[in-house]
């Protein structure tokens, strides 16, 4: 069992930088004029971000900026700069210590493109939702412009884009494996995961004039290292560059010999000196204490992954590297990783130690303005008009209570970025933020839109044993079942809910974050509390699928868990005298999903009265396990082998037509998809699902449609063609009103709205529509 890692230096234990005397700024400055008002002649650190600057703890630039400000550093913000030249990057002058570069709260490619690789017309992190305010691969572009502006200033990249691209990774948009973003950006250092610990240490060490090239021992960072680097001395290298190929076979060592006797038999000393500046290859040796074979200490062991040049042309090696990477993500036992890129090595230090509850309180209690920067205000000085930032509006009256997720869903990036160990705030800190929001935030009506985080109900849930947690290498604490070592008590969350809703001026507290329902069923009291007081008509949950094949590739529980939760939800709603709905989310085209799986899901949806409004198609994000499946056709969860009889191959949904088919099954009720579904069902031998009865999936008749998809909730939906609009006006039809609670849309959970939009009449055989 691994020893617990040494407690790190607390965030508040550093001696403040001399500029602490200036005190906190109302907003971190974005112009020279704002700097002059604060009495600054320069910035110590400048953060460049692809998002509009919102001074709120849900926005990365604000969290890092305010955290560094609390250490005494003067921090400026360059938000959504014009990247066509370096001029915008000179706006605040030359930073004294470094540039911090991030693409924003989302990967810039996911922000700008849909799962079908079509460019989006809007951006939720921009005033007015305007699209096109950030470049593709923003981290690379911003870094280049910072280098052009001030060549000698160190550049540190971070945020989720850098975090998920810290290693050679499959890029869905180019359909190829790209190098680490650190290599392409030519930055000095990469910070991944929650960056408070790393960025504070980096800032203080640079302030002490320590060269950035020497910052190679900070957890949660990655850097480039050339051969014969003296700082690599004392490290032991574990080779993991091949699949199905054992390492060097040593002769059997007698367990009764001492280490000295074994070395004498071999005619060599116990250790062979390596070349200066090189990590030593690991050799097995006998422990003096136990007499068993032992490895060098983990904190001085580096695992060598297959080189970029290998994984870019060998999908099997790519899947192997992905598996090794995910096995080294527990801060308690993770080893450093190294991957060759050309003539240099990319070193990735172990993940950061999670923040303690006092440290989380420190970060969230910082003096955030909880508002967008004043420069985004409209003529009336408000942020509620044409310059409204949709992402800020979404979290404006919400409170983040925790970080991290131990679910380990293979398609999700939360665990890979924030880690699987839950980091929770104290109840007092959360209550203070609610009271501050009530008293200071304009427009607060008494309704708190969310108390949550990556998952609504993982607050203060974790492993019962710190020793077991530090040694565990499982990718999920709840798959294939809930780990017996997991504390599943929801009591602290229930207590917080009750205290929060009793506050003066608070009328309602909603829970909008996704709920982990397989955890919730462990606490009937929590389900009752949630359903009785904190559901606003509907509750979002994500079973993702109904079939075992795709669910096993997602690491999600079976649909039986959903059924159990639904029974509890319905019973609690009835007991409270409320009519409330569950809104389940599903994924189309996930690796491991067959056409039959999607057909069965569509049948389940119709049987249960669900009509999905917007459909989520699998989006291969960088570094995710499901993305490795998509690229390689192998399942990293089962081990990787070139032998077809070992390991597991995965059915990959590729090609536009098949992806459209899987999406069509989720939207079985959309007449635009019926021709495609009829053709597919006949080919699958399931023509029995085509007909005009209630038990049929799709009808045999085809109404007149224009092929468009209009949604009141999507600004960038495809609009109807002019000619089609004329045809629709010629044949108006009153929208059907379903029985109450029968047909549920995915995003409202309520019967579809009667909007008055004209619809084409259904043309049944023998009953042509009137012209």
XYZ file of C-alpha atoms in Angstrom:
771
model
C 0.000 0.000 0.000
C 1.323 3.457 -0.898
C 2.294 5.903 1.762
C 0.208 9.046 2.003
C 1.780 11.993 0.155
C 3.369 14.671 2.297
C 0.949 17.499 3.135
C 1.686 20.430 0.822
C 2.256 23.975 1.909
C -1.082 25.664 2.621
C -2.252 28.338 0.181
C -2.271 30.898 2.994
C 1.157 29.966 4.397
C 3.224 32.028 1.928
C 4.710 35.373 2.850
C 2.787 37.926 0.745
C 4.559 39.703 -2.106
C 5.427 43.328 -1.421
C 2.622 44.670 -3.648
C 0.071 43.413 -1.103
C 0.049 47.014 0.163
C -2.148 48.040 -2.801
C -5.019 45.905 -1.502
C -7.690 44.156 -3.588
C -9.013 45.788 -6.741
C -12.756 46.248 -7.391
C -12.073 44.467 -10.704
C -8.742 43.197 -11.947
C -7.643 45.874 -14.449
C -8.098 45.431 -18.198
C -6.639 48.814 -19.259
C -3.743 51.091 -18.383
C -6.240 53.665 -17.097
C -7.574 51.162 -14.549
C -4.004 50.354 -13.498
C -3.284 54.044 -12.911
C -6.445 54.399 -10.801
C -5.121 51.592 -8.614
C -1.710 53.274 -8.365
C 0.084 50.553 -10.328
C 2.969 51.283 -12.644
C 3.011 47.686 -13.961
C 1.448 44.251 -13.588
C 3.324 41.399 -11.997
C 1.216 38.840 -13.841
C -1.067 39.192 -16.855
C -3.724 36.570 -17.568
C -4.838 36.157 -21.180
C -8.175 34.383 -21.614
C -10.577 33.464 -24.399
C -13.614 34.265 -22.237
C -15.066 37.626 -21.360
C -13.879 38.669 -17.901
C -16.527 37.876 -15.311
C -15.329 38.369 -11.739
C -17.000 35.258 -10.358
C -15.646 32.028 -8.873
C -17.112 30.019 -11.766
C -14.698 31.654 -14.230
C -11.101 30.463 -14.330
C -9.445 33.811 -14.947
C -11.199 35.295 -11.893
C -10.264 32.407 -9.596
C -6.592 32.425 -10.579
C -6.435 36.212 -10.694
C -7.986 36.711 -7.271
C -5.934 33.860 -5.778
C -2.715 35.503 -6.967
C -3.950 38.910 -5.835
C -4.446 37.481 -2.330
C -0.751 36.533 -2.401
C 0.143 40.177 -2.993
C 0.664 40.139 -6.766
C -0.708 42.752 -9.163
C -2.753 40.853 -11.742
C -4.132 42.220 -14.994
C -6.584 40.624 -17.426
C -6.512 40.604 -21.228
C -9.854 39.067 -22.199
C -10.759 37.952 -25.718
C -7.991 40.000 -27.376
C -7.827 40.666 -31.098
C -5.359 37.959 -32.057
C -4.610 39.287 -35.543
C -1.573 41.132 -34.160
C 0.419 41.476 -30.940
C -0.915 44.978 -30.206
C -3.733 43.847 -27.912
C -1.241 41.803 -25.906
C 0.773 44.953 -25.135
C -2.222 46.805 -23.680
C -1.132 46.426 -20.045
C 2.581 46.656 -20.665
C 5.211 44.071 -19.864
C 4.432 41.794 -16.897
C 7.157 41.563 -14.285
C 6.857 37.819 -13.735
C 4.888 35.945 -16.424
C 1.965 35.691 -18.805
C -0.714 33.170 -17.860
C -2.527 31.943 -20.978
C -5.808 30.004 -21.102
C -8.350 29.365 -23.850
C -11.211 29.868 -21.380
C -13.641 27.701 -19.444
C -14.002 25.416 -22.485
C -11.642 23.895 -24.999
C -11.684 26.414 -27.840
C -12.459 23.766 -30.475
C -15.429 22.412 -28.529
C -16.537 25.988 -27.938
C -16.421 26.831 -31.648
C -17.576 23.592 -33.309
C -20.475 21.183 -32.879
C -20.102 17.399 -32.623
C -20.692 17.338 -36.396
C -17.682 19.652 -36.898
C -19.923 22.551 -37.934
C -18.991 25.986 -36.689
C -21.231 27.436 -34.006
C -22.823 30.828 -34.554
C -22.771 31.833 -30.890
C -20.505 31.768 -27.836
C -21.968 31.659 -24.328
C -18.833 33.244 -22.838
C -19.029 36.411 -24.948
C -21.175 39.542 -24.445
C -24.363 39.174 -26.426
C -23.490 35.550 -27.137
C -21.556 36.719 -30.189
C -19.494 34.055 -31.943
C -16.031 34.382 -33.426
C -14.391 36.228 -30.527
C -11.722 33.578 -29.999
C -9.508 31.699 -32.466
C -9.282 27.974 -33.072
C -6.708 26.443 -30.696
C -6.682 29.655 -28.702
C -3.872 28.549 -26.375
C -1.457 28.268 -29.298
C -2.471 31.571 -30.878
C -2.407 33.573 -27.648
C 0.973 32.143 -26.661
C 2.458 33.096 -30.009
C 1.181 36.658 -29.693
C 2.509 36.976 -26.135
C 5.926 35.874 -27.384
C 5.759 38.469 -30.133
C 4.755 41.182 -27.664
C 7.459 40.486 -25.050
C 9.839 37.755 -26.111
C 11.742 37.497 -22.830
C 8.683 37.098 -20.550
C 7.961 33.528 -19.341
C 4.648 32.063 -20.524
C 2.644 29.550 -18.502
C -0.336 27.887 -20.170
C -3.269 26.397 -18.270
C -7.020 25.986 -18.200
C -8.990 23.029 -19.460
C -7.653 23.228 -23.025
C -4.046 22.897 -21.887
C -5.009 20.399 -19.172
C -6.658 17.955 -21.601
C -3.972 18.406 -24.237
C -0.968 18.069 -21.966
C 0.101 14.848 -23.707
C 0.033 13.542 -27.287
C -3.719 13.422 -27.891
C -6.258 12.490 -30.545
C -7.743 15.591 -32.156
C -11.260 14.957 -33.454
C -11.327 18.008 -35.714
C -8.213 17.000 -37.677
C -8.781 13.261 -37.160
C -5.185 12.713 -36.123
C -2.951 12.561 -33.060
C -1.412 15.910 -32.227
C 1.608 16.696 -30.095
C 1.300 17.984 -26.572
C 0.015 21.551 -26.603
C 3.130 22.518 -24.631
C 5.315 21.452 -27.565
C 3.217 23.267 -30.170
C 2.788 26.410 -28.084
C 6.488 26.591 -27.149
C 5.469 27.845 -23.712
C 7.757 27.540 -20.702
C 5.450 25.589 -18.416
C 2.030 23.938 -18.469
C -0.250 23.836 -15.411
C -3.031 21.242 -15.422
C -6.005 20.507 -13.210
C -7.035 22.886 -10.441
C -4.088 25.218 -10.543
C -4.143 27.224 -7.289
C -1.324 25.303 -5.574
C 0.935 25.238 -8.603
C 0.410 28.826 -9.734
C 1.032 30.252 -6.249
C 4.307 28.349 -5.894
C 5.387 29.332 -9.416
C 4.644 33.011 -8.787
C 6.575 33.159 -5.505
C 9.575 31.286 -6.902
C 9.728 33.523 -9.972
C 9.418 36.542 -7.684
C 12.536 35.268 -5.902
C 14.285 35.391 -9.294
C 14.430 31.638 -9.661
C 14.808 30.759 -13.379
C 11.683 29.156 -14.813
C 13.852 26.385 -16.297
C 14.490 25.183 -12.733
C 10.798 24.811 -11.846
C 10.702 21.086 -12.543
C 9.484 19.765 -9.179
C 5.992 21.280 -8.914
C 3.043 18.912 -8.888
C 0.368 19.521 -11.518
C 2.831 20.868 -14.074
C 4.396 19.670 -17.321
C 7.620 20.875 -18.930
C 10.123 19.988 -21.637
C 13.445 18.434 -20.723
C 16.441 17.835 -22.984
C 18.816 14.892 -22.722
C 21.538 15.113 -20.082
C 19.523 17.513 -17.942
C 21.177 17.436 -14.467
C 17.770 17.757 -12.775
C 16.876 14.250 -14.032
C 19.547 12.629 -11.888
C 18.192 10.422 -9.132
C 15.094 9.395 -11.090
C 14.298 5.791 -12.024
C 12.615 5.076 -15.325
C 9.908 2.437 -15.795
C 9.562 1.513 -19.475
C 5.986 1.270 -20.729
C 6.540 1.990 -24.424
C 5.393 -1.344 -25.874
C 2.310 -3.544 -25.885
C 2.563 -7.326 -25.419
C 6.338 -7.182 -25.099
C 7.875 -8.082 -21.732
C 10.872 -6.222 -20.471
C 14.335 -7.734 -19.934
C 14.049 -11.132 -18.235
C 16.408 -11.419 -15.286
C 17.364 -14.765 -13.859
C 15.327 -15.799 -10.852
C 16.557 -14.317 -7.610
C 16.642 -16.515 -4.539
C 14.386 -14.996 -1.878
C 16.837 -16.262 0.771
C 19.842 -14.320 -0.507
C 20.712 -10.924 0.848
C 21.028 -7.979 -1.514
C 24.828 -8.102 -1.176
C 24.949 -11.826 -1.996
C 22.752 -11.334 -5.039
C 25.004 -8.539 -6.277
C 28.113 -10.689 -5.667
C 26.601 -13.567 -7.682
C 26.079 -11.167 -10.573
C 29.589 -9.791 -10.243
C 28.349 -6.239 -10.011
C 27.472 -3.615 -7.468
C 23.882 -3.211 -6.305
C 23.352 -0.250 -8.598
C 24.988 0.746 -11.818
C 25.615 4.459 -12.287
C 23.713 5.969 -15.167
C 25.038 8.636 -17.472
C 24.975 12.085 -15.901
C 21.633 13.776 -16.361
C 19.707 10.610 -17.268
C 17.033 8.689 -15.407
C 18.199 5.203 -14.423
C 16.340 2.206 -15.853
C 14.518 0.404 -13.069
C 16.041 -2.824 -11.829
C 14.317 -5.115 -9.371
C 16.057 -5.513 -6.027
C 15.343 -7.175 -2.703
C 13.978 -5.154 0.168
C 16.195 -5.356 3.254
C 13.140 -5.282 5.510
C 10.855 -7.834 3.836
C 13.219 -9.839 1.636
C 10.741 -9.336 -1.253
C 11.322 -7.773 -4.644
C 10.851 -4.027 -4.447
C 10.695 -1.029 -6.765
C 12.252 2.388 -6.201
C 10.077 4.988 -4.434
C 7.167 6.315 -6.490
C 8.152 9.925 -5.943
C 11.376 9.263 -7.851
C 9.942 6.985 -10.524
C 8.947 8.154 -13.983
C 6.919 6.019 -16.386
C 8.045 6.311 -20.010
C 5.119 6.281 -22.433
C 5.354 5.509 -26.153
C 6.763 8.496 -28.013
C 4.558 10.902 -29.939
C 6.067 9.630 -33.194
C 4.865 6.126 -32.261
C 1.357 6.873 -31.031
C 0.535 9.164 -33.956
C 0.797 6.234 -36.374
C -0.172 3.314 -34.110
C -3.681 3.473 -32.592
C -3.015 0.435 -30.399
C -0.028 2.147 -28.783
C -2.149 5.271 -28.401
C -4.779 3.294 -26.468
C -2.010 1.764 -24.342
C -0.586 5.210 -23.518
C -4.063 6.446 -22.636
C -4.574 3.518 -20.265
C -1.252 4.136 -18.499
C -2.010 7.855 -18.235
C -5.330 7.215 -16.504
C -3.759 4.721 -14.108
C -1.442 7.496 -12.903
C -4.053 10.085 -11.915
C -4.493 9.446 -8.188
C -2.497 12.120 -6.307
C -1.780 9.550 -3.601
C 0.158 7.108 -5.787
C 0.641 8.659 -9.226
C 4.098 8.563 -10.753
C 5.543 11.127 -13.114
C 5.153 10.445 -16.843
C 7.542 11.121 -19.688
C 6.861 11.043 -23.418
C 9.375 11.693 -26.176
C 8.586 14.458 -28.652
C 11.320 14.662 -31.261
C 14.615 15.405 -29.537
C 13.125 16.327 -26.161
C 11.141 14.666 -23.418
C 7.810 15.934 -22.171
C 7.692 15.437 -18.389
C 4.342 15.432 -16.589
C 4.567 15.644 -12.823
C 1.961 13.871 -10.630
C -1.399 15.613 -10.123
C -1.768 18.341 -7.483
C -2.797 17.470 -3.950
C -6.520 18.385 -3.575
C -7.408 21.508 -1.616
C -8.515 21.103 1.972
C -11.844 22.546 3.116
C -10.168 25.652 4.672
C -8.276 26.190 1.408
C -11.471 25.834 -0.629
C -13.086 28.400 1.664
C -10.135 30.723 1.128
C -10.467 30.531 -2.666
C -14.247 31.033 -2.722
C -14.274 33.743 -0.031
C -12.015 36.041 -2.053
C -13.510 39.474 -2.925
C -15.172 38.617 -6.233
C -17.393 41.332 -7.662
C -19.792 38.590 -8.863
C -20.386 40.553 -12.044
C -18.971 41.029 -15.552
C -16.370 43.751 -15.956
C -17.945 47.232 -16.278
C -16.583 47.579 -19.823
C -19.242 45.104 -20.989
C -22.174 47.137 -19.644
C -24.724 48.594 -22.069
C -25.778 52.234 -22.352
C -27.812 51.925 -19.160
C -24.855 50.484 -17.250
C -26.542 47.095 -17.115
C -25.429 43.611 -18.140
C -28.974 42.414 -18.792
C -29.489 43.787 -22.288
C -27.722 43.282 -25.576
C -24.384 42.734 -23.836
C -25.602 39.969 -21.535
C -23.098 37.119 -21.189
C -25.122 33.861 -21.340
C -22.631 31.812 -19.295
C -22.718 34.390 -16.508
C -26.495 34.565 -16.600
C -26.589 30.802 -16.120
C -24.576 30.893 -12.865
C -25.471 34.412 -11.722
C -27.515 33.218 -8.741
C -25.876 29.833 -8.210
C -23.305 28.705 -5.649
C -20.546 26.154 -6.254
C -20.175 23.924 -3.198
C -17.566 21.382 -4.349
C -15.115 20.258 -7.025
C -14.154 16.959 -8.580
C -16.016 13.792 -9.518
C -15.326 10.131 -8.763
C -17.809 8.863 -11.347
C -15.110 8.331 -13.962
C -17.483 8.449 -16.956
C -15.273 7.711 -19.949
C -16.736 10.469 -22.152
C -16.372 13.188 -19.504
C -13.427 15.479 -18.779
C -14.303 16.491 -15.222
C -12.380 13.695 -13.522
C -9.368 14.180 -15.812
C -9.280 17.902 -15.079
C -10.489 18.335 -11.489
C -9.639 14.869 -10.195
C -11.766 12.187 -8.565
C -11.242 13.296 -4.959
C -14.071 15.579 -3.881
C -12.980 18.979 -2.571
C -15.781 20.536 -0.530
C -16.350 23.950 0.972
C -17.540 24.351 4.530
C -21.206 24.920 5.192
C -20.436 28.358 6.694
C -18.600 29.447 3.532
C -21.539 28.433 1.333
C -24.014 30.254 3.576
C -21.858 33.392 3.511
C -21.905 33.395 -0.288
C -25.683 33.009 -0.420
C -26.070 35.961 1.957
C -23.632 38.067 -0.066
C -25.498 37.204 -3.259
C -28.776 38.139 -1.600
C -27.471 41.496 -0.387
C -25.195 42.611 -3.227
C -26.113 41.029 -6.560
C -28.484 43.092 -8.646
C -31.643 41.306 -9.734
C -31.747 38.678 -6.993
C -35.381 37.693 -6.448
C -34.915 35.223 -3.627
C -34.365 32.204 -5.847
C -30.986 30.448 -5.741
C -30.675 28.700 -9.097
C -28.261 25.989 -7.924
C -26.263 24.638 -5.018
C -23.984 22.195 -6.754
C -20.906 21.659 -8.859
C -19.774 19.011 -11.328
C -22.275 16.728 -9.562
C -25.098 17.894 -7.311
C -24.803 15.256 -4.597
C -21.128 14.392 -4.078
C -20.640 17.029 -1.388
C -18.356 15.671 1.370
C -18.548 12.155 -0.042
C -15.299 10.247 -0.298
C -13.292 7.220 0.720
C -13.681 6.049 4.317
C -9.928 5.403 4.597
C -7.222 7.896 3.573
C -4.771 4.998 3.262
C -7.018 3.085 0.873
C -7.745 6.263 -1.088
C -4.028 6.966 -1.502
C -3.376 3.449 -2.828
C -6.454 3.006 -5.055
C -6.047 2.837 -8.841
C -9.693 2.270 -9.792
C -10.985 4.772 -12.361
C -14.397 5.015 -10.667
C -15.758 4.694 -7.137
C -19.285 3.847 -8.364
C -18.718 1.489 -11.294
C -19.482 -1.364 -11.772
C -21.044 -0.860 -8.342
C -20.599 1.506 -5.430
C -17.303 0.756 -3.679
C -17.816 -0.582 -0.132
C -15.104 1.843 1.027
C -17.093 4.857 -0.211
C -18.904 6.929 2.384
C -22.269 7.645 0.771
C -23.824 9.734 3.554
C -25.838 12.710 2.290
C -26.355 14.096 5.800
C -24.008 17.125 5.420
C -25.808 18.080 2.194
C -29.256 17.733 3.768
C -28.143 19.900 6.686
C -26.834 22.566 4.284
C -30.059 22.566 2.251
C -32.159 23.107 5.375
C -29.989 25.900 6.698
C -29.777 27.649 3.333
C -33.499 27.721 2.639
C -34.178 29.121 6.116
C -32.135 32.251 5.388
C -33.930 35.569 5.363
C -34.799 36.667 1.840
C -34.354 33.219 0.303
C -37.609 31.965 -1.204
C -36.463 28.887 -3.093
C -33.274 26.930 -3.645
C -33.164 24.843 -6.801
C -30.718 22.059 -7.618
C -29.762 22.375 -11.280
C -26.471 20.450 -11.365
C -26.653 16.908 -12.709
C -27.636 14.401 -10.043
C -25.823 11.105 -9.535
C -28.980 9.067 -8.948
C -27.211 5.783 -8.137
C -25.739 7.606 -5.123
C -28.994 9.339 -4.244
C -30.890 6.063 -3.831
C -28.497 5.238 -0.977
C -30.156 8.021 1.007
C -33.994 7.981 0.887
C -34.000 10.969 3.242
C -31.974 12.981 0.713
C -34.332 12.065 -2.139
C -37.315 13.163 -0.043
C -35.601 16.426 0.926
C -34.592 17.135 -2.674
C -37.947 16.335 -4.265
C -40.014 18.105 -1.615
C -38.106 21.386 -1.508
C -35.540 21.759 -4.300
C -37.034 20.610 -7.618
C -38.564 23.298 -9.789
C -40.907 21.076 -11.789
C -38.189 18.965 -13.375
C -34.887 17.386 -12.457
C -32.025 16.602 -14.842
C -30.355 13.225 -14.600
C -28.166 11.374 -17.076
C -28.650 7.627 -17.533
C -27.029 8.180 -20.992
C -28.374 4.866 -22.349
C -30.536 1.860 -21.563
C -28.390 -0.948 -23.021
C -25.553 -2.747 -21.253
C -23.080 -2.603 -24.159
C -22.673 1.166 -24.404
C -23.162 1.628 -20.651
C -20.163 -0.631 -19.959
C -18.011 1.551 -22.237
C -19.264 4.679 -20.487
C -18.816 3.217 -16.977
C -22.412 4.114 -16.157
C -24.888 2.066 -14.072
C -27.636 0.013 -15.688
C -31.071 1.450 -16.371
C -32.332 -0.417 -13.293
C -30.731 2.283 -11.118
C -32.756 4.883 -12.996
C -35.944 2.880 -12.454
C -35.301 2.662 -8.700
C -34.652 6.377 -8.459
C -37.741 7.183 -10.525
C -39.915 5.176 -8.132
C -38.502 7.124 -5.188
C -38.837 10.422 -7.064
C -42.467 9.797 -8.040
C -43.386 8.648 -4.530
C -41.777 11.703 -2.920
C -43.437 14.042 -5.440
C -46.856 12.487 -4.749
C -46.306 12.742 -0.994
C -45.473 16.439 -1.426
C -48.575 16.961 -3.582
C -46.496 18.026 -6.595
C -46.429 17.021 -10.245
C -42.750 16.889 -11.166
C -40.806 15.259 -13.953
C -37.464 13.595 -14.474
C -35.563 14.704 -17.540
C -33.147 11.954 -18.613
C -30.257 12.770 -20.922
C -28.933 10.304 -23.477
C -25.918 10.097 -25.777
C -26.035 9.010 -29.404
C -23.145 7.360 -31.278
C -20.995 6.604 -28.223
C -18.258 3.976 -28.782
C -19.643 0.511 -28.155
C -23.153 1.433 -29.322
C -24.702 -0.763 -32.008
C -27.625 0.225 -34.233
C -29.754 -2.273 -32.292
C -28.789 -0.542 -29.030
C -30.082 2.771 -30.364
C -33.251 1.125 -31.645
C -33.917 -0.357 -28.217
C -33.300 3.018 -26.611
C -35.799 4.647 -29.003
C -38.399 2.003 -28.137
C -37.778 2.682 -24.427
C -38.173 6.426 -24.970
C -41.499 6.016 -26.742
C -42.767 3.515 -24.189
C -41.965 5.980 -21.391
C -43.369 9.014 -23.197
C -40.159 10.961 -23.780
C -39.563 13.168 -26.789
C -36.009 14.520 -26.767
C -35.807 18.147 -27.823
C -32.054 18.525 -28.222
C -29.868 15.487 -28.708
C -26.306 15.009 -27.513
C -24.083 13.184 -29.980
C -20.827 11.752 -28.659
C -18.114 14.408 -28.841
C -14.546 12.970 -28.655
C -12.829 15.434 -26.329
C -9.032 15.286 -25.990
C -7.571 12.725 -23.576
C -10.894 11.075 -22.601
C -10.953 7.280 -22.386
C -13.944 7.118 -24.747
C -11.942 9.180 -27.242
C -9.165 6.578 -27.099
C -11.821 3.964 -27.886
C -13.079 6.068 -30.792
C -9.604 6.460 -32.274
C -8.238 2.956 -31.672
C -11.260 0.659 -31.640
C -9.823 -0.824 -28.426
C -11.154 -0.693 -24.869
C -8.489 0.721 -22.501
C -10.640 -0.311 -19.537
C -9.982 -3.974 -20.298
C -6.256 -3.780 -21.056
C -4.632 -3.397 -24.462
C -3.277 -6.198 -26.652
C -2.476 -6.723 -30.300
C -3.735 -10.284 -29.941
C -7.377 -10.248 -31.133
C -8.214 -12.931 -28.574
C -7.016 -10.699 -25.733
C -8.320 -7.302 -24.791
C -11.592 -6.035 -26.211
C -12.497 -4.399 -29.515
C -15.130 -1.674 -29.559
C -17.784 -0.943 -32.167
C -17.096 2.628 -33.307
C -19.826 4.804 -34.803
C -18.034 6.555 -37.642
C -19.236 8.289 -40.755
C -21.889 10.949 -41.095
C -24.670 8.573 -42.134
C -24.361 6.241 -39.136
C -24.000 9.110 -36.698
C -27.142 10.654 -38.200
C -28.950 7.333 -37.791
C -28.109 7.089 -34.094
C -29.196 10.679 -33.600
C -32.393 9.936 -35.522
C -33.278 7.103 -33.140
C -33.123 9.546 -30.226
C -35.436 11.888 -32.151
C -37.733 9.121 -33.376
C -40.691 11.543 -33.209
C -39.193 13.971 -35.749
C -40.779 13.330 -39.160
C -37.602 14.529 -40.872
C -35.883 11.336 -39.649
C -38.604 8.860 -40.573
C -37.327 7.971 -44.070
C -33.872 7.169 -42.660
C -35.357 5.168 -39.789
C -37.683 3.185 -42.063
C -34.777 2.187 -44.256
C -32.664 1.201 -41.250
C -35.414 -0.765 -39.504
C -36.110 -2.773 -42.662
C -32.401 -3.539 -43.048
C -32.273 -4.650 -39.392
C -35.252 -6.966 -39.893
C -37.437 -4.848 -37.594
C -40.093 -3.656 -40.014
C -42.570 -4.652 -37.291
C -41.766 -1.317 -35.637
C -43.120 0.591 -38.642
C -46.857 1.262 -38.582
C -49.590 3.513 -37.329
C -50.310 1.815 -34.009
C -49.292 2.945 -30.548
C -46.792 0.088 -30.288
C -44.984 1.132 -33.483
C -41.881 3.324 -33.319
C -42.550 5.334 -36.478
C -45.582 5.550 -38.785
C -45.784 4.193 -42.298
C -47.045 7.499 -43.725
C -44.775 10.487 -44.392
C -46.004 14.054 -43.748
C -44.811 17.010 -45.739
C -41.669 18.376 -44.043
C -39.122 21.014 -44.944
C -36.158 19.221 -43.376
C -35.460 22.001 -40.886
C -34.956 21.781 -37.137
C -36.322 24.698 -35.100
C -35.839 24.908 -31.358
C -36.867 27.783 -29.137
C -33.854 27.033 -26.942
C -31.200 27.136 -29.642
C -30.243 30.437 -31.148
C -28.183 28.743 -33.846
C -30.797 26.207 -34.948
C -31.176 25.612 -38.666
C -33.929 27.865 -39.954
C -36.613 26.904 -42.436
C -36.014 27.590 -46.116
C -38.089 30.409 -47.637
C -39.878 28.111 -50.101
C -40.751 25.715 -47.328
C -42.165 28.555 -45.256
C -44.545 29.452 -48.070
C -45.726 25.849 -48.268
C -46.309 25.785 -44.537
C -48.357 28.985 -44.618
C -50.534 27.444 -47.306
C -51.365 24.491 -45.072
C -51.668 25.703 -41.465
C -52.342 23.236 -38.722
C -52.951 23.743 -35.019
C -50.260 22.003 -32.955
C -51.444 18.950 -31.109
C -51.917 19.299 -27.358
C -50.746 16.109 -25.615
C -52.257 14.713 -22.483
C -50.721 16.407 -19.472
C -47.416 14.829 -18.500
C -47.359 12.326 -21.313
C -44.975 13.835 -23.864
C -41.958 15.322 -22.154
C -39.296 17.386 -23.808
C -35.744 16.705 -22.763
C -34.929 20.228 -21.639
C -38.106 21.417 -19.925
C -39.645 18.205 -18.672
C -43.028 19.705 -19.439
C -45.476 19.212 -22.306
C -44.345 21.050 -25.474
C -45.300 24.706 -25.576
C -48.103 25.856 -27.869
C -46.222 28.457 -29.873
C -48.659 28.960 -32.723
C -46.069 27.835 -35.250
C -47.648 26.415 -38.356
C -47.107 22.750 -39.058
C -47.637 20.760 -42.210
C -50.568 18.317 -42.106
C -49.962 14.607 -41.932
C -50.630 12.976 -45.294
C -52.127 9.549 -44.648
C -52.684 6.933 -47.360
C -56.036 7.610 -48.968
C -56.396 10.899 -47.064
C -54.389 13.491 -48.939
C -54.079 16.867 -47.358
C -56.202 19.676 -48.727
C -54.496 22.111 -51.025
